[in-house]
Tab-separated table of C-alpha atoms in Angstrom:
chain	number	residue	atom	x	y	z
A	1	UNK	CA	137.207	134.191	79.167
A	2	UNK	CA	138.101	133.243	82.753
A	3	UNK	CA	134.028	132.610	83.604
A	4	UNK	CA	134.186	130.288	80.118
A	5	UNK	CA	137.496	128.053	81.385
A	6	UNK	CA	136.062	127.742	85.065
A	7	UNK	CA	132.421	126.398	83.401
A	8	UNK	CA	134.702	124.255	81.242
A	9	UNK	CA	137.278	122.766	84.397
A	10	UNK	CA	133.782	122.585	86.177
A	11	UNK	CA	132.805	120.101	83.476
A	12	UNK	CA	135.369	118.331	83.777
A	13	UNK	CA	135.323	118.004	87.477
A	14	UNK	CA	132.056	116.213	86.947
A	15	UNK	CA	132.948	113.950	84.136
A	16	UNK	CA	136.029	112.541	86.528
A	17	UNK	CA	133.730	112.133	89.287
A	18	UNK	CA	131.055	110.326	87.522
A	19	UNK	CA	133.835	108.091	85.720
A	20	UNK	CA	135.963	107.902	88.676
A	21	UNK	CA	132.725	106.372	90.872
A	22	UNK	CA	132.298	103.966	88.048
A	23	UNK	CA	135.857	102.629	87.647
A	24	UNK	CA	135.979	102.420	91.688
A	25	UNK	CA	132.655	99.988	91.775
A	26	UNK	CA	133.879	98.457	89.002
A	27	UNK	CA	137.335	97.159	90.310
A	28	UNK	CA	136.035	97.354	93.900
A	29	UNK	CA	133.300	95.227	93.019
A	30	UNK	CA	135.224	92.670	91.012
A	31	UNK	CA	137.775	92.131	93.580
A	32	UNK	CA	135.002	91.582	96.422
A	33	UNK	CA	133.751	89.114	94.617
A	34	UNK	CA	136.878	87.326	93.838
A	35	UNK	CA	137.602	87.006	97.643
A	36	UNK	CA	134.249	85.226	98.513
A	37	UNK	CA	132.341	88.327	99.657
A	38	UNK	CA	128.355	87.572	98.478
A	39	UNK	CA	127.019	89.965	95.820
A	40	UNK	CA	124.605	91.172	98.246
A	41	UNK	CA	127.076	92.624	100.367
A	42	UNK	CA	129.223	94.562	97.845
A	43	UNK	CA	125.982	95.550	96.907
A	44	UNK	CA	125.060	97.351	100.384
A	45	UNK	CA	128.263	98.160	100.676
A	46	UNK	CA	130.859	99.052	97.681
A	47	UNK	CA	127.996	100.052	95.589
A	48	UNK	CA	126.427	102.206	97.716
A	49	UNK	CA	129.881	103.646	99.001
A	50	UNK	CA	130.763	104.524	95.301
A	51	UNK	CA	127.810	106.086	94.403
A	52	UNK	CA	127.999	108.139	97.127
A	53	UNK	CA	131.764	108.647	96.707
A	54	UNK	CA	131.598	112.112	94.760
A	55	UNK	CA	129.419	113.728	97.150
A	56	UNK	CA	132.015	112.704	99.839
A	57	UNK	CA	135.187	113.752	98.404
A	58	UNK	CA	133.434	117.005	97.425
A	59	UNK	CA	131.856	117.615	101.036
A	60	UNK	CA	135.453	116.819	102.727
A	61	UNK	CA	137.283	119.019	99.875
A	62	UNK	CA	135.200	121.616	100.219
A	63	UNK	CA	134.926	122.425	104.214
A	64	UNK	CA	138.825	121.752	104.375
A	65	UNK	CA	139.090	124.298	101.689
A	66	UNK	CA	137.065	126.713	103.905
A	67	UNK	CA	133.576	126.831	101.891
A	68	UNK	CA	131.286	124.693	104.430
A	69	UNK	CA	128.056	125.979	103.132
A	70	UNK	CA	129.245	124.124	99.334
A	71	UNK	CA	129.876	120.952	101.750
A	72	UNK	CA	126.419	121.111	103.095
A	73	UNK	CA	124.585	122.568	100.131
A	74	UNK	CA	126.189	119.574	97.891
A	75	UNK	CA	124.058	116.910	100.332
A	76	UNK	CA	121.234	119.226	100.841
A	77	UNK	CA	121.021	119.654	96.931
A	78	UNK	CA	121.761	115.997	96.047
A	79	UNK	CA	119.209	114.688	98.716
A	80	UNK	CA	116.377	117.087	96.585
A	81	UNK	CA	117.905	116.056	93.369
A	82	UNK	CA	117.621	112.633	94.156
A	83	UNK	CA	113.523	112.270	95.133
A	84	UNK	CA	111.984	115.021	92.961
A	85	UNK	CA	114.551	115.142	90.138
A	86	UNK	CA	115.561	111.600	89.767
A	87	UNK	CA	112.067	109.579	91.095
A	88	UNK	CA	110.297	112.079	88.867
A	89	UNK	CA	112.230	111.582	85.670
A	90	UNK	CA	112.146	107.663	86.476
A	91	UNK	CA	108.184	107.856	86.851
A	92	UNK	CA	107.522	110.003	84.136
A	93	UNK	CA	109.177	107.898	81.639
A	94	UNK	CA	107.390	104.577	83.413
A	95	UNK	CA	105.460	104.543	86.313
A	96	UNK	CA	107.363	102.862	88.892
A	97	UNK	CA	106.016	99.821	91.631
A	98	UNK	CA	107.461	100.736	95.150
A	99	UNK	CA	108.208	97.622	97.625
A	100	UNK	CA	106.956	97.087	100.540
A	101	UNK	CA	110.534	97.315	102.337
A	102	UNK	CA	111.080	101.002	100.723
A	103	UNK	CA	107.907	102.014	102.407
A	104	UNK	CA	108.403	100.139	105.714
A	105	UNK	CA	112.296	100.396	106.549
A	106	UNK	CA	113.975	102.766	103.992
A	107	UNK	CA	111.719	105.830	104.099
A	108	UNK	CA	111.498	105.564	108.047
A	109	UNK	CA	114.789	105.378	108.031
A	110	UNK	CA	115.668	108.436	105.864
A	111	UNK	CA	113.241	110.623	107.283
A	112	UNK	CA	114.170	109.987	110.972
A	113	UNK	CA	117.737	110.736	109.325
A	114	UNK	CA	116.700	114.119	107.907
A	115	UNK	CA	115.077	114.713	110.828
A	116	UNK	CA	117.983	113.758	112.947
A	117	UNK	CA	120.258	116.154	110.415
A	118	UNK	CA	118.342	119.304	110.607
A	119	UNK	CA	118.356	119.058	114.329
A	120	UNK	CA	122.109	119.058	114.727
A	121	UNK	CA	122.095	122.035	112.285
A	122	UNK	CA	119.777	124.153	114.135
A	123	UNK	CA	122.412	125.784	116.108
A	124	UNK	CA	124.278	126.788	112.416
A	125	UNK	CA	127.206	124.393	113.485
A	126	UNK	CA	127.209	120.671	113.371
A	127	UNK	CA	130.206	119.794	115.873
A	128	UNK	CA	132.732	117.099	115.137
A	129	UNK	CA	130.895	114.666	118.047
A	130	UNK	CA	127.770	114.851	116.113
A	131	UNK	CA	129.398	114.106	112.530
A	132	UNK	CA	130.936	111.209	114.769
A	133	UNK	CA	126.932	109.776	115.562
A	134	UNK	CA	125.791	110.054	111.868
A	135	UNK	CA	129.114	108.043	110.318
A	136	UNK	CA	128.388	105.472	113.631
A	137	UNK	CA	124.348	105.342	112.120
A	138	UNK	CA	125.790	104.724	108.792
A	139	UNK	CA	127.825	101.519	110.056
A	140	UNK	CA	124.674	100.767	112.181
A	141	UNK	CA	122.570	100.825	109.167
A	142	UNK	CA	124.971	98.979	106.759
A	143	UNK	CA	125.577	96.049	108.988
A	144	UNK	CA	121.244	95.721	109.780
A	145	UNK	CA	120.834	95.599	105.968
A	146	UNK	CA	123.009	92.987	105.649
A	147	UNK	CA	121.566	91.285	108.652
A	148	UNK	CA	118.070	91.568	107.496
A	149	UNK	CA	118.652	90.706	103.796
A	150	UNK	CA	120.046	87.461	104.837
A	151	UNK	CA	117.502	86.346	107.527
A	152	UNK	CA	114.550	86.857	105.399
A	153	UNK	CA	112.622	84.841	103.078
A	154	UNK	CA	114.096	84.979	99.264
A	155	UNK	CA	112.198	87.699	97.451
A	156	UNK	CA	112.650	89.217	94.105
A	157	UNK	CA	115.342	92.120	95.272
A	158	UNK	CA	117.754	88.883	94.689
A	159	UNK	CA	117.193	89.124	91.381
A	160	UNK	CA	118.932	92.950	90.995
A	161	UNK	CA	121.808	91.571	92.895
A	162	UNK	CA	122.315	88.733	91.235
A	163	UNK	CA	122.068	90.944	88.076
A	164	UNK	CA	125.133	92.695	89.588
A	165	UNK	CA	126.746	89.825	90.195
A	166	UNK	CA	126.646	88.459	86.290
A	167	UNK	CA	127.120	91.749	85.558
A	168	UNK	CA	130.609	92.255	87.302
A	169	UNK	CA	131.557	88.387	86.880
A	170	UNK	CA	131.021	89.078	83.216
A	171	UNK	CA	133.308	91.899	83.391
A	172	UNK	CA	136.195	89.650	85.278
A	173	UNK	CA	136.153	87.650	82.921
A	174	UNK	CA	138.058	89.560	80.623
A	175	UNK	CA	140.572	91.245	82.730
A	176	UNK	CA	142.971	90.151	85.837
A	177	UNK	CA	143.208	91.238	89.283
A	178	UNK	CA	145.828	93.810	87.861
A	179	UNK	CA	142.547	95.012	85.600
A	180	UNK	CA	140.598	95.339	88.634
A	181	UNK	CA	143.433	96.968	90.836
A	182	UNK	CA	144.496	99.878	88.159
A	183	UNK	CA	140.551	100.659	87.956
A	184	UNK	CA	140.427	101.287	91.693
A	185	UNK	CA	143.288	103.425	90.943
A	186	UNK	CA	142.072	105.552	87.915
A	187	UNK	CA	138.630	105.757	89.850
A	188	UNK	CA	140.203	107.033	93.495
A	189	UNK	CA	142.301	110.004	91.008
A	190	UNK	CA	139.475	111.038	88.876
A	191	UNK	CA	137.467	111.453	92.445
A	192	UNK	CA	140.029	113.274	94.270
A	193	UNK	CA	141.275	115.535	90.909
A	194	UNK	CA	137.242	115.789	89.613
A	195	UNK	CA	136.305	117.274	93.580
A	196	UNK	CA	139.146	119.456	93.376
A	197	UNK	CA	138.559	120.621	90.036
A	198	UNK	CA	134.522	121.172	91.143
A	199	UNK	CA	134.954	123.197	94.382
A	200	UNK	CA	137.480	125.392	93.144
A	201	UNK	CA	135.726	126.659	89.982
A	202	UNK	CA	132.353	126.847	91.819
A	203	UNK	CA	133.934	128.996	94.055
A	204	UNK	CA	135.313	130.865	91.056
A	205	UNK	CA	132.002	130.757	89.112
A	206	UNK	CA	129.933	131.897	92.372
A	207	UNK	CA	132.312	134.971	92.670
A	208	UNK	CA	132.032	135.624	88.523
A	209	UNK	CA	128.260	135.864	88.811
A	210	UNK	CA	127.670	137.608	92.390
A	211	UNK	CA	126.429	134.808	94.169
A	212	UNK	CA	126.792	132.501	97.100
A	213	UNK	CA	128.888	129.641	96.812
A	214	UNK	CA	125.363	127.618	98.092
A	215	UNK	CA	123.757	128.715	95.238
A	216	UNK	CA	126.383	127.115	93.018
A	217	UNK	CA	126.519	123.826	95.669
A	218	UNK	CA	122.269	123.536	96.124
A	219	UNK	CA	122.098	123.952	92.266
A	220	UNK	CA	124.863	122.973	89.880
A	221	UNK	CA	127.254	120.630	91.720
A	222	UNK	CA	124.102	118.759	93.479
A	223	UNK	CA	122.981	118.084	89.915
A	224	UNK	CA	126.557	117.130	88.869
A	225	UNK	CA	127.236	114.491	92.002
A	226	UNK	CA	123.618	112.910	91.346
A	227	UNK	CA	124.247	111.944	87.473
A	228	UNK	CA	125.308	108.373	88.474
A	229	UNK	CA	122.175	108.424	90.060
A	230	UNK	CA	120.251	109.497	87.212
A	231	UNK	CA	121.969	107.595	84.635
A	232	UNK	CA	121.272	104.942	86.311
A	233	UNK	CA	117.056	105.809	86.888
A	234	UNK	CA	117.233	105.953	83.397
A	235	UNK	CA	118.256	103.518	82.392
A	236	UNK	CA	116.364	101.406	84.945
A	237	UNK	CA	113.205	102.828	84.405
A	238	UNK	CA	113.208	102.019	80.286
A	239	UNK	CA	114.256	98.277	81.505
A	240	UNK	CA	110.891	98.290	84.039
A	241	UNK	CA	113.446	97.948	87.129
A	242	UNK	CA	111.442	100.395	89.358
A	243	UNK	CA	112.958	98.662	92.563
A	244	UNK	CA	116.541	99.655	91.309
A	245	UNK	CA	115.633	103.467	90.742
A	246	UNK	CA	114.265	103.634	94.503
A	247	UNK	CA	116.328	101.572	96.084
A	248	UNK	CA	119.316	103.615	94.481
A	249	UNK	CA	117.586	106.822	94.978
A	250	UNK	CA	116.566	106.868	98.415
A	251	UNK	CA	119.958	104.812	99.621
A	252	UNK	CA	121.739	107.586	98.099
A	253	UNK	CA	119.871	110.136	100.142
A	254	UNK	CA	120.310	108.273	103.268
A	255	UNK	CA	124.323	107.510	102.352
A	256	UNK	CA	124.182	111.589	102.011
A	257	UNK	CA	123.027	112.195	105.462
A	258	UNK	CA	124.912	109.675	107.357
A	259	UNK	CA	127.807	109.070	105.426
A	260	UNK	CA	128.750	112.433	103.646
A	261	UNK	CA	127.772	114.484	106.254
A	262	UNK	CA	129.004	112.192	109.055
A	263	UNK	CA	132.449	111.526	107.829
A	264	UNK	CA	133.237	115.031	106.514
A	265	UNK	CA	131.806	116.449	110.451
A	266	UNK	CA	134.181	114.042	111.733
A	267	UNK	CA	137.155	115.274	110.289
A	268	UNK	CA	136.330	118.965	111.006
A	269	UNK	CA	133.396	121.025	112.504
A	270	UNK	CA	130.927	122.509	109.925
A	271	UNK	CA	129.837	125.911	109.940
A	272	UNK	CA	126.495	126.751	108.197
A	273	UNK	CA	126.332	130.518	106.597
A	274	UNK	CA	123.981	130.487	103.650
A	275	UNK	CA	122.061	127.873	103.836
A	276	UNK	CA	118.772	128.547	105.412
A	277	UNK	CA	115.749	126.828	106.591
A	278	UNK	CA	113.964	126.921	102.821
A	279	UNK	CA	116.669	124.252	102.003
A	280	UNK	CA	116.093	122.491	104.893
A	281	UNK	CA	112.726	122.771	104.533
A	282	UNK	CA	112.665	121.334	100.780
A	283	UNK	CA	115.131	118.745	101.711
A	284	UNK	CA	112.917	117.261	104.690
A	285	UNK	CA	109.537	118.440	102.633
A	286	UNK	CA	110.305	116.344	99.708
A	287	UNK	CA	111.094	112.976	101.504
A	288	UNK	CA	108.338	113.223	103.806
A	289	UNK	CA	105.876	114.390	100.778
A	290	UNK	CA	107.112	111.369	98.804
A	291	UNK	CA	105.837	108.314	100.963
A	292	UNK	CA	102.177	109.031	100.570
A	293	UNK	CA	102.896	109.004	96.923
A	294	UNK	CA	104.454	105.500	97.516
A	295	UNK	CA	101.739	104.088	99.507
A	296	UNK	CA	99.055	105.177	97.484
A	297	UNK	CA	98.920	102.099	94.954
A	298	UNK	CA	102.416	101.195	95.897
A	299	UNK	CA	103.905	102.923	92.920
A	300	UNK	CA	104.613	106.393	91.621
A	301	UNK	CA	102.804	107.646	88.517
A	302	UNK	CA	103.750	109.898	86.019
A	303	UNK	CA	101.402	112.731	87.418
A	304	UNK	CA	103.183	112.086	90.745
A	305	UNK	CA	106.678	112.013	88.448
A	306	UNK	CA	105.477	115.288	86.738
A	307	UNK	CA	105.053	116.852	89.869
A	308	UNK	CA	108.140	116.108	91.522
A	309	UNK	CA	109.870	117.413	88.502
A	310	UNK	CA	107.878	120.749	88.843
A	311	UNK	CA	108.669	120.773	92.449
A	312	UNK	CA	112.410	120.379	91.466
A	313	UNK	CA	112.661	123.384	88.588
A	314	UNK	CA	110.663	125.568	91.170
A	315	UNK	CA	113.165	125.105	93.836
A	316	UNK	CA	115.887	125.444	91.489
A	317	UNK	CA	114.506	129.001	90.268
A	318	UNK	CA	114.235	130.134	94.096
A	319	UNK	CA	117.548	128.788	94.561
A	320	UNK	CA	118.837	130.754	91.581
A	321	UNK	CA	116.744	134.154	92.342
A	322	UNK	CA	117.050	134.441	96.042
């Protein structure tokens, strides 16, 4: 009975995350707008910030609440999820065209991040100075997107933000400011009670079953965090927006690393146990393995989909059987 309510609160730990990161770009996004600030920037900005907001309050809520292997296994698990899981369901239902940008600035950028990551964790401990670098690369990164996306020639990536745009001016137009305001609300308290709600029944589901609270973080809450994500490649994918499921996919990854992982560091030291150099491994494997997929034919096709999904279940098993 007890194993049965903690798989239930763990439920509904992820449903307030996923709704609470909706209601928060929502409203955020609304009011940004309102003020003058371009679409483009709440785009690179409070988008990517709110998709990446569950991961974060989870991270911080879990190595405060003394399980820093769920903090790291939650972006470690994500970051897989995200590639092989969500690029492979997005390619198997269409095969998806890959920009030139993704290729030349994005996937640099992420895999001199994982690279960067690992490194710091090869002691076991990343130290508060170093979560301090990754949350200053995050600001660095933020602020040259912006810079870059307005000093270049117009290109069809407009179009997805000005789809946002419509899309959230649409939304204003039936509500207030008070609207807007009592979203970022609702969205900030389904975060902080959803993260609550997910660390302490994966703790309580990890002890049920025998097994480490990574397994739980790598497997089931990694899944959980990334289903904004994965909506959202879904639905993408069936409406031939390929640039929206990468650009989504790999910013979350590289939010993950700097962000997640920088912020939560910051605040306290965390101290590696269970994970190992497998999930390391996988997480660095996976984003290195998926830009010669990219640059062959600029797009991913749905044997390359098919096989980042089998990648993903056979990690998952090892995970799970370890």
């Amino acid at each position: 009975m007890e194993m049965f309510v903690s798989v239930l609160l763990l439920i509904v730990g992820l449903a307030l995350l996923y709704y609470g990161a909706e209601w928060l770009v929502a409203g955020s996004s609304e009011i940004a707008l309102r003020l003058g600030i371009s679409p483009l920037v709440v785009g690179l900005t409070v988008v990517a910030f709110g998709t990446s907001a569950p991961e974060l309050l989870v991270s911080v809520n879990a190595n405060r609440a003394g399980q820093p292997d769920m903090a790291l296994g939650n972006v470690i698990g994500s970051n897989i999820c995200n590639i092989a899981l969500i690029l492979g369901v997005g390619a198997l239902i269409k095969p998806i065209t890959i920009k030139l940008q993704i290729i030349r600035r994005e996937m640099p950028i992420l895999i001199v991040s994982s690279l960067i990551f690992a490194a710091m964790l090869w002691d076991g401990v990343l130290q508060r100075w170093e979560g301090f670098i990754l949350a200053a690369m995050i600001v660095i990164y933020v602020v040259a997107s912006i810079y870059f996306a307005r000093h270049e020639p117009e290109s069809s990536d407009t179009e997805d933000i000005d789809e946002l745009a419509e899309a959230v001016k649409h939304a204003g137009e039936k509500g207030r400011l008070k609207r807007n305001v009592i979203f970022i609300v609702m969205g900030l308290v389904a975060l902080v009670f959803g993260a609550n709600l997910l660390v302490e029944n994966g703790q309580k589901i990890a002890i049920v079953l025998g097994v480490p609270a990574s397994v739980i973080a790598l497997t089931m809450i990694a899944f959980g965090t990334s289903l904004p994500e994965l909506a959202t490649s879904v639905v993408a994918s069936i409406r031939n927006q390929g640039d929206l499921i990468t650009g989504n996919a790999i910013g979350s990854c590289i939010f993950n690393l700097l962000a997640v992982v920088g912020i939560t560091g910051s605040i306290s030291a965390i101290k590696a146990h269970e994970i190992n150099w497998a999930d390391m491994a996988t997480m660095v494997g996976v984003s290195v393995l998926i830009l010669p997929f990219m640059v062959t034919r600029r797009h991913l096709s749905r044997l390359e989909g098919a096989f980042l999904l089998a990648g993903y279940l056979a990690y998952c098993i090892y995970v799970v059987q370890r």
